[in-house]
Amino acid sequence: MNAIVALCHFCELHGPRTLFCTEVLHSPLPQGASSGDISGQNEQAEEEEGGIQMSSRIRSHSPAEGASADSSSPGPKKSDMCEGCRSLAGGHPGYVSHDKETSIKYVSHQHPNHPQLFSIVRQACVRSLSCEVCPGREGPIFFGDEQHGFVFSHTFFIKDSLARGFQRWYSIITIMMDRIYLINSWPFLLGKIRGIIDELQGKALKVFEAEQYGCPQRAQRMNTAFTPFLHQRNGNAARSLTSLTNDENLWACLHTSFAWLLKACGSRLTEKLLEGAPTEDTLVQMEKLADLKEESEGWDGSEEEEKPSSQPDAVEGQELSRCSPETSLMPDCNSWNVAHRRLSVFRSLRHMRQVLGASAFRMLAWHVLMGNQVIWKARDTDLVQSAFDVLRTMLPVGCVRIIPYSDQYEEAYRCNFLGLSPHVQIPSHILSSEFAVLVEVRAATRSSLYPTLFDEEQSLNKYEFVVTSGSPVAADRVGPTILNKIEAALTNQNLSVDVVDQCLVCLKEEWMNKVKVLFKFTKVDSRPKEDTQKLLSILGAAEEDNVKLLKFWMTGLSKTYKSHLMSTVRSPTSSESRN
């Protein structure tokens, strides 16, 4: 997460001060943070936590001291700091954590080394401890703008027996430029930062109670004669947070907490590009997955009702039902045999067109787009499944009904893709029907049928593909517009397979939008036939094949879309608007 987490303190002498901050570095360490600056250190304490390698090696001096040789350091001068304003001791190198997974460094020091970041953190610190506070002066608040960043700030008090009111004021702030991301992270940040604050307050409370037990300050102050206000402030101002908590490893622990906070907060939310509303394919897949989940719950319930003695039969019936024609309507239902399949025989539509030939492929694609039954007869089930996986990409998900392999013929209303073994007899009226196409995979009569195309694919060399239909598509027939565009994309060798796939997606979306318009016009609004013809002309789909295609694709519309249209039409507001 591109953000900065900082601990701030309101000093009684110097006002709001930044004590400690952790930032994310996606590039090499900043100037002065290289390994060549480590020479003066005694030891390097390293540990790993949550995939982050911790080390105490950044700089040979700390800019927080103001003693840097670089006079342009953005940190305050040493004369402007007291013990309460200082975190790391003079010459302390600071801390850095290396995230091995993402090659990101989490760097901690008193102030950011970059002047612009220093200014942003400084301004956020001042606002968090002055004007931008919640009621009661303790709790979370959000503020910021586009120029100086947005800030999540949580103010809190730390017990101090020597301070005015026996407490000092601190805040932990998170600064980033992405307002939406920071707001969405509010619950996460609030819980984790609240845990850090509770730990600090718990340590300070133990020290406070021990000091009060040894020397009660309240009674001592009441018995002390009046002293000038400034003298009292000078006596109580310089007390560091490490002394208040009695924890010498406080800053190392804070670095660990802040680095983990930045890593975890950046990992819990991911960005996803949404290009408009969900497509019809997405809606249909979601509906079918929901139906499949209900079926599986029904199977579980039926198994619980069975007696123990009949459990094996129930399990066997469950496996059979999962492979039944009804469940094969699901787009991913055929995953039951994916693990047993080899690599796809047909790699793409272009590959299939090369294997079958241009005229045979055009006939096959025409029947697929029209919704006619496509029958493949072959011994190789992998080949049939691979062919269906390729052909189905031309249709919307809701129009695909597959029975991958069967020992008997299934009617067209049950499936539009049917795989059969070679010995299955197909009714004669189906073979002569214009609403079906048959692809027979036979043994090749020659040892190498396609020598120029398949040097690496010996499995296809032994097959011969025969495509027949009762109504063959004439070569000079115009056909549906989408088929002509698909063939143009497949024959264009300048387009890669991935580009052709994207063309198919765009073409399907284009024609599904036309289907939606036609559905609302004819089924919902019930317009006359003359108006429908005018609409088809406007849509560029007045030809016979285009009309048949639109009517078939209309069956692939999602239930969500149909119910939404029907509920909109039946609502009183819509009827009044039409009147």
Coordinates of C-alpha atoms in Angstrom, one line a residue:
M1 CA 0.0 0.0 0.0
N2 CA 1.4 3.4 -1.0
A3 CA 1.0 5.1 2.3
I4 CA 2.9 6.5 5.3
V5 CA 2.2 5.6 8.9
A6 CA 3.4 8.0 11.6
L7 CA 3.4 8.4 15.3
C8 CA 3.0 12.1 16.4
H9 CA 3.2 13.8 19.7
F10 CA 2.1 17.2 21.1
C11 CA 5.1 18.6 22.9
E12 CA 4.5 21.2 25.6
L13 CA 7.4 23.2 24.4
H14 CA 7.5 22.7 20.7
G15 CA 4.0 21.8 19.7
P16 CA 3.0 19.0 17.3
R17 CA 6.0 16.9 16.4
T18 CA 6.5 13.7 14.3
L19 CA 8.2 11.0 16.4
F20 CA 8.4 8.0 14.1
C21 CA 7.2 7.2 10.6
T22 CA 7.3 4.2 8.2
E23 CA 7.0 4.6 4.5
V24 CA 7.0 2.2 1.5
L25 CA 9.8 2.2 -1.1
H26 CA 9.3 0.5 -4.5
S27 CA 12.6 1.6 -5.8
P28 CA 16.2 1.4 -4.4
L29 CA 16.8 2.9 -1.0
P30 CA 17.0 6.7 -0.9
Q31 CA 20.3 8.6 -0.8
G32 CA 22.2 7.8 2.4
A33 CA 20.4 4.5 2.8
S34 CA 22.8 2.2 0.9
S35 CA 24.7 -0.6 2.5
G36 CA 27.9 1.5 2.3
D37 CA 26.5 3.6 5.2
I38 CA 26.5 0.6 7.6
S39 CA 30.1 0.6 8.6
G40 CA 29.7 2.2 12.0
Q41 CA 27.2 -0.3 13.3
N42 CA 27.8 -3.0 15.9
E43 CA 25.3 -5.6 15.0
Q44 CA 22.4 -6.1 12.6
A45 CA 19.4 -7.7 14.2
E46 CA 17.5 -9.6 11.6
E47 CA 14.3 -11.6 11.8
E48 CA 11.5 -12.6 9.5
E49 CA 7.8 -12.1 10.2
G50 CA 5.0 -12.6 7.7
G51 CA 7.4 -12.8 4.8
I52 CA 9.2 -9.6 5.7
Q53 CA 12.9 -9.6 6.6
M54 CA 13.6 -7.2 9.3
S55 CA 17.0 -5.4 9.7
S56 CA 18.3 -2.4 11.5
R57 CA 20.4 -0.8 8.7
I58 CA 19.4 2.3 6.8
R59 CA 21.7 5.2 7.5
S60 CA 24.7 5.8 9.6
H61 CA 23.0 8.9 11.0
S62 CA 19.5 9.9 11.6
P63 CA 18.0 13.0 10.1
A64 CA 15.9 13.3 13.2
E65 CA 18.9 14.5 15.1
G66 CA 19.5 17.4 12.8
A67 CA 23.2 16.4 12.9
S68 CA 23.3 15.2 9.3
A69 CA 26.0 16.5 7.1
D70 CA 23.4 17.3 4.6
S71 CA 22.3 20.8 5.4
S72 CA 19.2 20.5 3.3
S73 CA 17.7 17.7 5.4
P74 CA 14.0 18.4 6.0
G75 CA 14.2 17.4 9.7
P76 CA 14.1 20.1 12.5
K77 CA 17.3 21.4 14.0
K78 CA 18.7 19.8 17.1
S79 CA 18.1 23.0 19.1
D80 CA 14.4 22.8 18.3
M81 CA 14.0 19.3 19.8
C82 CA 13.8 17.9 23.3
E83 CA 13.7 14.3 24.6
G84 CA 9.9 14.3 24.2
C85 CA 10.3 15.2 20.5
R86 CA 13.0 12.6 19.7
S87 CA 12.6 9.0 18.9
L88 CA 15.9 7.5 17.6
A89 CA 19.1 8.3 19.4
G90 CA 21.9 10.2 17.7
G91 CA 23.6 8.1 15.0
H92 CA 20.9 5.4 15.0
P93 CA 20.6 4.0 11.4
G94 CA 16.8 3.5 11.5
Y95 CA 15.0 0.4 10.4
V96 CA 14.2 -1.3 7.1
S97 CA 12.2 -4.4 6.2
H98 CA 12.6 -6.3 3.0
D99 CA 9.5 -7.9 1.6
K100 CA 10.8 -10.9 -0.4
E101 CA 7.5 -11.5 -2.1
T102 CA 7.1 -8.1 -3.7
S103 CA 10.7 -6.6 -3.5
I104 CA 9.3 -3.7 -1.5
K105 CA 11.1 -2.0 1.4
Y106 CA 9.5 -0.6 4.5
V107 CA 11.7 2.1 5.9
S108 CA 11.3 3.7 9.3
H109 CA 12.9 6.8 10.7
Q110 CA 11.8 9.9 12.5
H111 CA 11.0 12.0 9.4
P112 CA 10.7 11.2 5.7
N113 CA 13.9 12.0 3.9
H114 CA 12.1 13.6 0.9
P115 CA 11.3 17.3 1.5
Q116 CA 7.8 17.0 -0.1
L117 CA 6.9 14.0 2.0
F118 CA 8.3 15.7 5.1
S119 CA 6.0 18.6 4.4
I120 CA 2.9 16.4 3.9
V121 CA 3.6 14.4 7.1
R122 CA 4.3 17.6 9.0
Q123 CA 1.1 19.2 8.0
A124 CA -0.9 16.0 8.8
C125 CA 0.8 15.9 12.2
V126 CA -0.1 19.5 13.0
R127 CA -3.8 19.0 11.9
S128 CA -4.2 15.7 13.8
L129 CA -3.1 17.3 17.1
S130 CA -4.7 20.7 16.7
C131 CA -7.8 21.4 14.6
E132 CA -8.8 17.9 13.3
V133 CA -9.8 16.1 16.4
C134 CA -12.9 14.1 17.3
P135 CA -15.1 14.9 20.4
G136 CA -13.3 14.0 23.6
R137 CA -10.0 14.5 21.8
E138 CA -9.4 10.7 21.7
G139 CA -10.5 8.6 18.8
P140 CA -10.4 8.3 15.0
I141 CA -11.1 11.0 12.4
F142 CA -10.7 11.4 8.6
F143 CA -9.5 14.5 6.8
G144 CA -7.4 15.7 3.9
D145 CA -7.5 17.0 0.3
E146 CA -6.2 16.1 -3.1
Q147 CA -3.1 18.3 -2.8
H148 CA -1.8 17.2 0.6
G149 CA -3.2 13.7 0.8
F150 CA -5.9 12.1 2.9
V151 CA -5.3 11.2 6.5
F152 CA -6.7 8.6 8.9
S153 CA -5.9 9.9 12.4
H154 CA -6.4 8.3 15.8
T155 CA -5.5 10.5 18.7
F156 CA -4.9 9.1 22.2
F157 CA -3.4 9.9 25.6
I158 CA -0.4 8.3 27.4
K159 CA -0.2 8.4 31.2
D160 CA 2.7 10.5 32.5
S161 CA 3.1 11.2 36.2
L162 CA 5.2 14.3 35.5
A163 CA 2.9 15.9 32.8
R164 CA 0.2 18.4 33.3
G165 CA -3.0 16.5 33.8
F166 CA -0.9 13.4 34.2
Q167 CA -1.1 12.5 30.5
R168 CA 0.4 13.4 27.2
W169 CA -1.2 13.6 23.8
Y170 CA -0.3 11.4 20.8
S171 CA -1.7 10.4 17.5
I172 CA -1.1 7.6 14.9
I173 CA -1.8 8.8 11.4
T174 CA -2.0 7.0 8.0
I175 CA -1.5 9.2 4.9
M176 CA -2.2 8.3 1.3
M177 CA -3.4 10.0 -1.8
D178 CA -6.2 7.5 -2.6
R179 CA -9.2 8.7 -0.7
I180 CA -11.5 5.7 -1.7
Y181 CA -8.9 3.1 -0.7
L182 CA -8.3 4.8 2.6
I183 CA -12.0 5.0 3.4
N184 CA -12.6 1.4 2.5
S185 CA -9.7 0.5 4.8
W186 CA -11.2 2.4 7.8
P187 CA -12.5 -0.7 9.7
F188 CA -9.2 -2.6 9.2
L189 CA -7.0 0.4 10.2
L190 CA -9.2 1.3 13.2
G191 CA -9.0 -2.2 14.6
K192 CA -5.2 -2.7 14.1
I193 CA -4.2 0.8 15.2
R194 CA -6.5 0.6 18.2
G195 CA -4.5 -2.6 19.2
I196 CA -1.2 -0.7 18.9
I197 CA -2.6 2.1 21.0
D198 CA -3.9 -0.3 23.7
E199 CA -0.5 -1.9 24.0
L200 CA 1.2 1.5 24.4
Q201 CA -1.3 2.7 26.9
G202 CA -1.0 -0.6 28.9
K203 CA 2.8 -0.3 29.2
A204 CA 2.6 3.4 30.1
L205 CA -0.1 2.7 32.7
K206 CA 2.1 0.2 34.5
V207 CA 5.0 2.8 34.7
F208 CA 2.5 5.5 35.8
E209 CA 1.1 3.3 38.6
A210 CA 4.6 2.3 39.8
E211 CA 5.7 6.0 39.9
Q212 CA 2.6 7.1 41.7
Y213 CA 3.0 4.3 44.2
G214 CA 6.6 5.3 44.9
C215 CA 6.1 9.1 44.9
P216 CA 2.5 10.4 44.5
Q217 CA 2.7 13.4 42.3
R218 CA -0.9 14.7 43.0
A219 CA -0.3 15.3 46.7
Q220 CA 3.2 16.6 46.1
R221 CA 1.9 19.2 43.6
M222 CA -0.8 20.3 46.0
N223 CA 1.7 20.8 48.8
T224 CA 4.3 22.6 46.6
A225 CA 4.4 26.3 46.7
F226 CA 3.4 28.3 43.5
T227 CA 6.1 28.3 40.9
P228 CA 6.1 30.2 37.6
F229 CA 4.3 28.4 34.8
L230 CA 7.2 28.4 32.4
H231 CA 9.6 27.0 35.0
Q232 CA 7.2 24.1 35.6
R233 CA 6.8 23.4 31.8
N234 CA 10.6 23.3 31.4
G235 CA 10.8 20.7 34.1
N236 CA 8.2 18.4 32.7
A237 CA 8.6 18.7 28.9
A238 CA 11.6 16.5 28.1
R239 CA 10.4 12.9 28.7
S240 CA 10.6 10.4 25.9
L241 CA 8.0 7.7 25.0
T242 CA 10.5 5.0 25.7
S243 CA 10.8 6.2 29.3
L244 CA 7.0 6.5 29.6
T245 CA 6.6 2.9 28.6
N246 CA 9.9 1.5 30.0
D247 CA 10.5 -0.2 26.7
E248 CA 13.9 0.2 25.1
N249 CA 12.8 -1.8 22.0
L250 CA 9.8 0.4 21.5
W251 CA 10.8 1.8 18.1
A252 CA 11.8 -1.6 16.7
C253 CA 8.4 -2.9 17.8
L254 CA 6.6 0.0 16.3
H255 CA 8.5 -0.4 13.0
T256 CA 7.4 -4.1 13.0
S257 CA 3.8 -3.1 13.6
F258 CA 3.7 -0.3 11.1
A259 CA 5.4 -2.4 8.4
W260 CA 3.0 -5.2 8.9
L261 CA 0.1 -2.8 8.9
L262 CA 1.2 -1.4 5.5
K263 CA 1.7 -4.8 4.0
A264 CA -1.6 -6.3 5.3
C265 CA -3.7 -3.3 4.4
G266 CA -2.3 -3.4 0.9
S267 CA -2.9 -7.1 0.5
R268 CA -6.5 -7.2 1.8
L269 CA -8.0 -5.1 -1.0
T270 CA -7.4 -5.7 -4.7
E271 CA -8.4 -3.6 -7.6
K272 CA -10.6 -5.2 -10.3
L273 CA -11.4 -3.5 -13.6
L274 CA -15.1 -3.5 -14.3
E275 CA -16.0 -2.5 -17.8
G276 CA -19.7 -1.7 -17.4
A277 CA -22.5 -4.0 -16.4
P278 CA -22.0 -7.8 -16.3
T279 CA -22.3 -9.5 -19.6
E280 CA -25.1 -11.9 -20.4
D281 CA -22.6 -14.8 -20.3
T282 CA -21.6 -13.8 -16.8
L283 CA -25.2 -13.6 -15.6
V284 CA -26.1 -17.0 -17.2
Q285 CA -23.0 -18.6 -15.6
M286 CA -23.9 -17.1 -12.2
E287 CA -27.5 -18.4 -12.5
K288 CA -26.4 -21.9 -13.5
L289 CA -23.8 -22.1 -10.8
A290 CA -26.6 -21.2 -8.3
D291 CA -28.8 -23.9 -9.7
L292 CA -25.9 -26.4 -9.4
K293 CA -25.3 -25.4 -5.8
E294 CA -29.0 -26.0 -5.0
E295 CA -28.8 -29.4 -6.7
S296 CA -25.7 -30.3 -4.7
E297 CA -27.4 -29.3 -1.5
G298 CA -30.4 -31.5 -2.5
W299 CA -28.0 -34.4 -3.0
D300 CA -26.5 -33.9 0.4
G301 CA -30.0 -33.8 2.0
S302 CA -31.1 -37.0 0.2
E303 CA -27.9 -38.8 1.3
E304 CA -28.6 -37.9 4.9
E305 CA -32.1 -39.4 4.7
E306 CA -30.8 -42.7 3.3
K307 CA -30.1 -45.7 5.6
P308 CA -26.4 -46.6 6.1
S309 CA -26.9 -49.9 4.2
S310 CA -27.9 -48.0 1.1
Q311 CA -25.2 -45.4 1.1
P312 CA -23.0 -47.0 -1.6
D313 CA -26.0 -47.0 -4.0
A314 CA -26.7 -43.4 -3.2
V315 CA -23.2 -42.4 -3.9
E316 CA -23.2 -44.3 -7.2
G317 CA -26.5 -42.6 -8.2
Q318 CA -25.0 -39.2 -7.3
E319 CA -22.0 -39.7 -9.6
L320 CA -24.3 -40.8 -12.4
S321 CA -26.6 -37.8 -11.9
R322 CA -23.6 -35.5 -12.1
C323 CA -22.8 -36.8 -15.6
S324 CA -26.4 -36.9 -16.7
P325 CA -27.6 -34.8 -19.7
E326 CA -29.4 -32.4 -17.4
T327 CA -26.3 -31.4 -15.6
S328 CA -24.4 -31.1 -18.8
L329 CA -26.3 -28.0 -19.5
M330 CA -23.9 -26.3 -17.1
P331 CA -21.0 -24.5 -18.9
D332 CA -18.4 -26.1 -16.6
C333 CA -20.2 -29.3 -15.9
N334 CA -17.9 -31.3 -18.1
S335 CA -15.0 -30.7 -15.7
W336 CA -15.6 -34.2 -14.4
N337 CA -13.5 -35.7 -17.2
V338 CA -11.0 -32.8 -17.7
A339 CA -8.4 -34.5 -15.5
H340 CA -8.5 -37.5 -17.8
R341 CA -8.2 -35.6 -21.0
R342 CA -5.0 -35.0 -22.8
L343 CA -4.1 -31.6 -24.3
S344 CA -6.8 -30.2 -26.5
V345 CA -6.9 -31.7 -30.0
F346 CA -8.3 -28.6 -31.6
R347 CA -6.4 -25.6 -30.3
S348 CA -8.7 -22.9 -31.8
L349 CA -11.4 -22.2 -34.4
R350 CA -8.6 -21.3 -36.9
H351 CA -7.0 -24.7 -36.2
M352 CA -10.3 -26.5 -36.8
R353 CA -10.9 -24.6 -40.0
Q354 CA -7.6 -25.7 -41.3
V355 CA -8.3 -29.3 -40.4
L356 CA -11.9 -29.5 -41.8
G357 CA -11.4 -27.2 -44.8
A358 CA -13.0 -23.9 -45.5
S359 CA -16.3 -25.2 -47.0
A360 CA -16.9 -27.9 -44.4
F361 CA -16.1 -25.5 -41.5
R362 CA -18.5 -22.9 -42.9
M363 CA -21.3 -25.4 -43.1
L364 CA -20.5 -26.5 -39.5
A365 CA -20.3 -23.0 -38.2
W366 CA -23.6 -22.0 -39.9
H367 CA -25.4 -24.8 -38.1
V368 CA -23.8 -23.9 -34.8
L369 CA -24.9 -20.3 -35.0
M370 CA -28.4 -21.2 -36.2
G371 CA -28.9 -23.4 -33.1
N372 CA -29.2 -26.6 -35.1
Q373 CA -28.0 -29.9 -33.6
V374 CA -24.3 -30.6 -34.1
I375 CA -23.5 -34.3 -33.9
W376 CA -20.0 -35.7 -33.8
K377 CA -19.4 -39.5 -34.2
A378 CA -16.0 -40.7 -33.1
R379 CA -14.3 -43.2 -30.9
D380 CA -11.9 -40.6 -29.4
T381 CA -13.9 -38.9 -26.6
D382 CA -11.1 -36.4 -26.2
L383 CA -11.4 -35.3 -29.8
V384 CA -15.2 -34.8 -29.5
Q385 CA -14.8 -32.9 -26.3
S386 CA -12.1 -30.7 -27.7
A387 CA -14.3 -29.9 -30.8
F388 CA -17.2 -28.9 -28.6
D389 CA -15.0 -26.7 -26.4
V390 CA -13.9 -24.8 -29.6
L391 CA -17.3 -24.6 -31.3
R392 CA -19.1 -23.4 -28.2
T393 CA -17.0 -20.2 -28.2
M394 CA -19.2 -18.9 -31.1
L395 CA -22.3 -19.0 -29.0
P396 CA -23.6 -17.3 -25.9
V397 CA -23.3 -19.4 -22.8
G398 CA -27.1 -19.6 -22.4
C399 CA -27.4 -21.2 -25.9
V400 CA -25.0 -24.1 -25.2
R401 CA -26.4 -27.5 -24.3
I402 CA -23.9 -30.3 -24.5
I403 CA -24.0 -34.0 -24.0
P404 CA -20.3 -34.8 -24.5
Y405 CA -20.6 -38.5 -25.2
S406 CA -23.6 -40.9 -25.4
D407 CA -24.4 -44.5 -26.5
Q408 CA -27.7 -43.5 -27.8
Y409 CA -29.1 -40.6 -29.9
E410 CA -30.6 -37.7 -27.9
E411 CA -33.3 -35.4 -29.2
A412 CA -32.4 -31.9 -30.3
Y413 CA -34.4 -30.2 -27.5
R414 CA -32.1 -31.8 -25.0
C415 CA -28.8 -30.7 -26.6
N416 CA -27.4 -28.8 -29.6
F417 CA -24.0 -30.5 -29.2
L418 CA -24.1 -34.3 -29.1
G419 CA -21.2 -36.7 -29.1
L420 CA -21.9 -40.3 -30.2
S421 CA -19.9 -43.5 -30.5
P422 CA -19.5 -44.8 -34.0
H423 CA -21.9 -47.7 -33.6
V424 CA -24.9 -45.5 -32.6
Q425 CA -27.7 -45.5 -35.2
I426 CA -29.0 -42.0 -36.0
P427 CA -32.7 -41.8 -37.1
S428 CA -33.1 -41.3 -40.8
H429 CA -35.2 -38.2 -40.5
I430 CA -32.4 -36.6 -38.5
L431 CA -29.8 -37.5 -41.2
S432 CA -32.0 -35.8 -43.8
S433 CA -33.1 -32.9 -41.7
E434 CA -32.0 -29.4 -42.5
F435 CA -31.7 -28.7 -38.7
A436 CA -28.8 -31.0 -38.0
V437 CA -25.2 -31.5 -39.2
L438 CA -23.2 -34.6 -38.7
V439 CA -19.4 -34.8 -38.4
E440 CA -18.1 -38.4 -38.8
V441 CA -14.5 -39.0 -37.7
R442 CA -13.2 -41.9 -39.7
A443 CA -9.9 -43.7 -40.0
A444 CA -7.8 -42.0 -42.7
T445 CA -7.2 -44.0 -45.8
R446 CA -3.7 -42.6 -46.1
S447 CA -1.0 -42.7 -43.5
S448 CA -0.5 -38.9 -43.6
L449 CA -3.5 -37.0 -44.6
Y450 CA -2.3 -33.5 -43.8
P451 CA 1.5 -33.6 -44.0
T452 CA 2.0 -29.9 -44.3
L453 CA -0.1 -28.9 -41.4
F454 CA 0.5 -31.4 -38.6
D455 CA 4.1 -32.3 -38.3
E456 CA 3.8 -32.3 -34.5
E457 CA 0.2 -33.6 -34.3
Q458 CA 0.3 -37.3 -35.3
S459 CA -3.1 -37.9 -33.6
L460 CA -4.9 -36.0 -36.3
N461 CA -3.1 -37.6 -39.2
K462 CA -5.0 -40.8 -38.6
Y463 CA -8.4 -39.3 -38.9
E464 CA -10.6 -38.2 -41.8
F465 CA -13.5 -35.7 -41.1
V466 CA -16.7 -35.9 -43.2
V467 CA -19.3 -33.2 -42.7
T468 CA -22.8 -33.8 -44.0
S469 CA -26.2 -32.3 -43.6
G470 CA -29.7 -32.5 -45.1
S471 CA -29.4 -28.9 -46.0
P472 CA -25.9 -28.1 -47.0
V473 CA -24.9 -24.4 -47.0
A474 CA -24.3 -23.2 -50.6
A475 CA -20.9 -21.6 -51.1
D476 CA -22.5 -18.5 -52.6
R477 CA -25.0 -18.1 -49.7
V478 CA -24.5 -14.9 -47.8
G479 CA -25.2 -16.4 -44.4
P480 CA -25.5 -14.5 -41.1
T481 CA -23.4 -11.4 -40.8
I482 CA -21.6 -12.6 -37.7
L483 CA -20.4 -15.8 -39.6
N484 CA -18.8 -13.7 -42.3
K485 CA -17.0 -11.5 -39.7
I486 CA -15.8 -14.6 -37.9
E487 CA -14.4 -16.1 -41.1
A488 CA -12.8 -12.8 -42.0
A489 CA -11.0 -12.8 -38.6
L490 CA -9.9 -16.4 -39.0
T491 CA -8.5 -15.9 -42.4
N492 CA -6.6 -12.8 -41.4
Q493 CA -3.1 -14.2 -40.5
N494 CA -2.1 -10.9 -39.1
L495 CA -4.4 -11.5 -36.1
S496 CA -3.1 -13.8 -33.4
V497 CA -5.3 -16.5 -31.8
D498 CA -5.8 -14.3 -28.7
V499 CA -6.9 -11.3 -30.8
V500 CA -9.4 -13.6 -32.6
D501 CA -10.8 -14.7 -29.3
Q502 CA -11.3 -11.1 -28.3
C503 CA -13.0 -10.4 -31.7
L504 CA -15.4 -13.3 -30.9
V505 CA -16.2 -11.8 -27.5
C506 CA -17.0 -8.4 -29.1
L507 CA -19.1 -9.9 -31.9
K508 CA -21.1 -11.9 -29.4
E509 CA -21.7 -8.9 -27.2
E510 CA -22.7 -6.8 -30.3
W511 CA -25.3 -9.3 -31.4
M512 CA -26.6 -10.0 -27.8
N513 CA -27.3 -6.3 -27.6
K514 CA -29.4 -6.7 -30.7
V515 CA -31.1 -9.7 -29.2
K516 CA -32.0 -7.6 -26.1
V517 CA -33.5 -4.9 -28.2
L518 CA -35.6 -7.4 -30.2
F519 CA -36.7 -9.2 -27.1
K520 CA -38.0 -6.0 -25.5
F521 CA -39.6 -4.9 -28.7
T522 CA -41.4 -8.1 -29.5
K523 CA -42.0 -10.0 -26.2
V524 CA -42.3 -7.1 -23.7
D525 CA -43.8 -4.2 -25.7
S526 CA -45.7 -6.5 -28.1
R527 CA -45.1 -4.3 -31.2
P528 CA -46.8 -5.3 -34.6
K529 CA -44.9 -7.2 -37.2
E530 CA -44.4 -4.2 -39.5
D531 CA -42.6 -2.3 -36.7
T532 CA -40.5 -5.4 -36.0
Q533 CA -39.3 -5.4 -39.7
K534 CA -38.3 -1.8 -39.5
L535 CA -36.4 -2.5 -36.3
L536 CA -34.5 -5.4 -37.9
S537 CA -33.6 -3.1 -40.8
I538 CA -32.2 -0.5 -38.4
L539 CA -30.3 -3.2 -36.6
G540 CA -28.8 -4.5 -39.8
A541 CA -30.4 -7.9 -39.3
A542 CA -33.3 -8.0 -41.8
E543 CA -31.9 -11.1 -43.7
E544 CA -33.4 -14.4 -43.1
D545 CA -30.3 -16.0 -41.5
N546 CA -29.8 -13.0 -39.2
V547 CA -33.5 -13.2 -38.0
K548 CA -33.1 -17.0 -37.3
L549 CA -29.9 -16.3 -35.4
L550 CA -31.5 -13.6 -33.3
K551 CA -34.5 -15.8 -32.4
F552 CA -32.2 -18.6 -31.4
W553 CA -29.9 -16.4 -29.4
M554 CA -32.9 -15.0 -27.6
T555 CA -33.1 -18.3 -25.7
G556 CA -29.7 -17.6 -24.2
L557 CA -30.8 -14.4 -22.4
S558 CA -30.4 -14.6 -18.6
K559 CA -33.4 -15.0 -16.3
T560 CA -32.2 -11.9 -14.5
Y561 CA -32.5 -9.8 -17.6
K562 CA -35.9 -11.2 -18.5
S563 CA -37.4 -10.8 -15.0
H564 CA -36.0 -7.3 -14.8
L565 CA -37.7 -6.2 -18.0
M566 CA -41.0 -7.8 -17.0
S567 CA -41.0 -6.2 -13.6
T568 CA -40.2 -2.8 -15.2
V569 CA -43.1 -3.1 -17.6
R570 CA -45.5 -4.2 -14.9
S571 CA -44.6 -1.4 -12.5
P572 CA -47.1 1.5 -12.3
T573 CA -44.4 4.2 -13.1
S574 CA -43.4 2.5 -16.4
S575 CA -47.0 2.2 -17.5
E576 CA -47.7 5.8 -16.7
S577 CA -44.6 6.9 -18.6
R578 CA -45.7 5.0 -21.8
N579 CA -49.2 6.6 -21.6

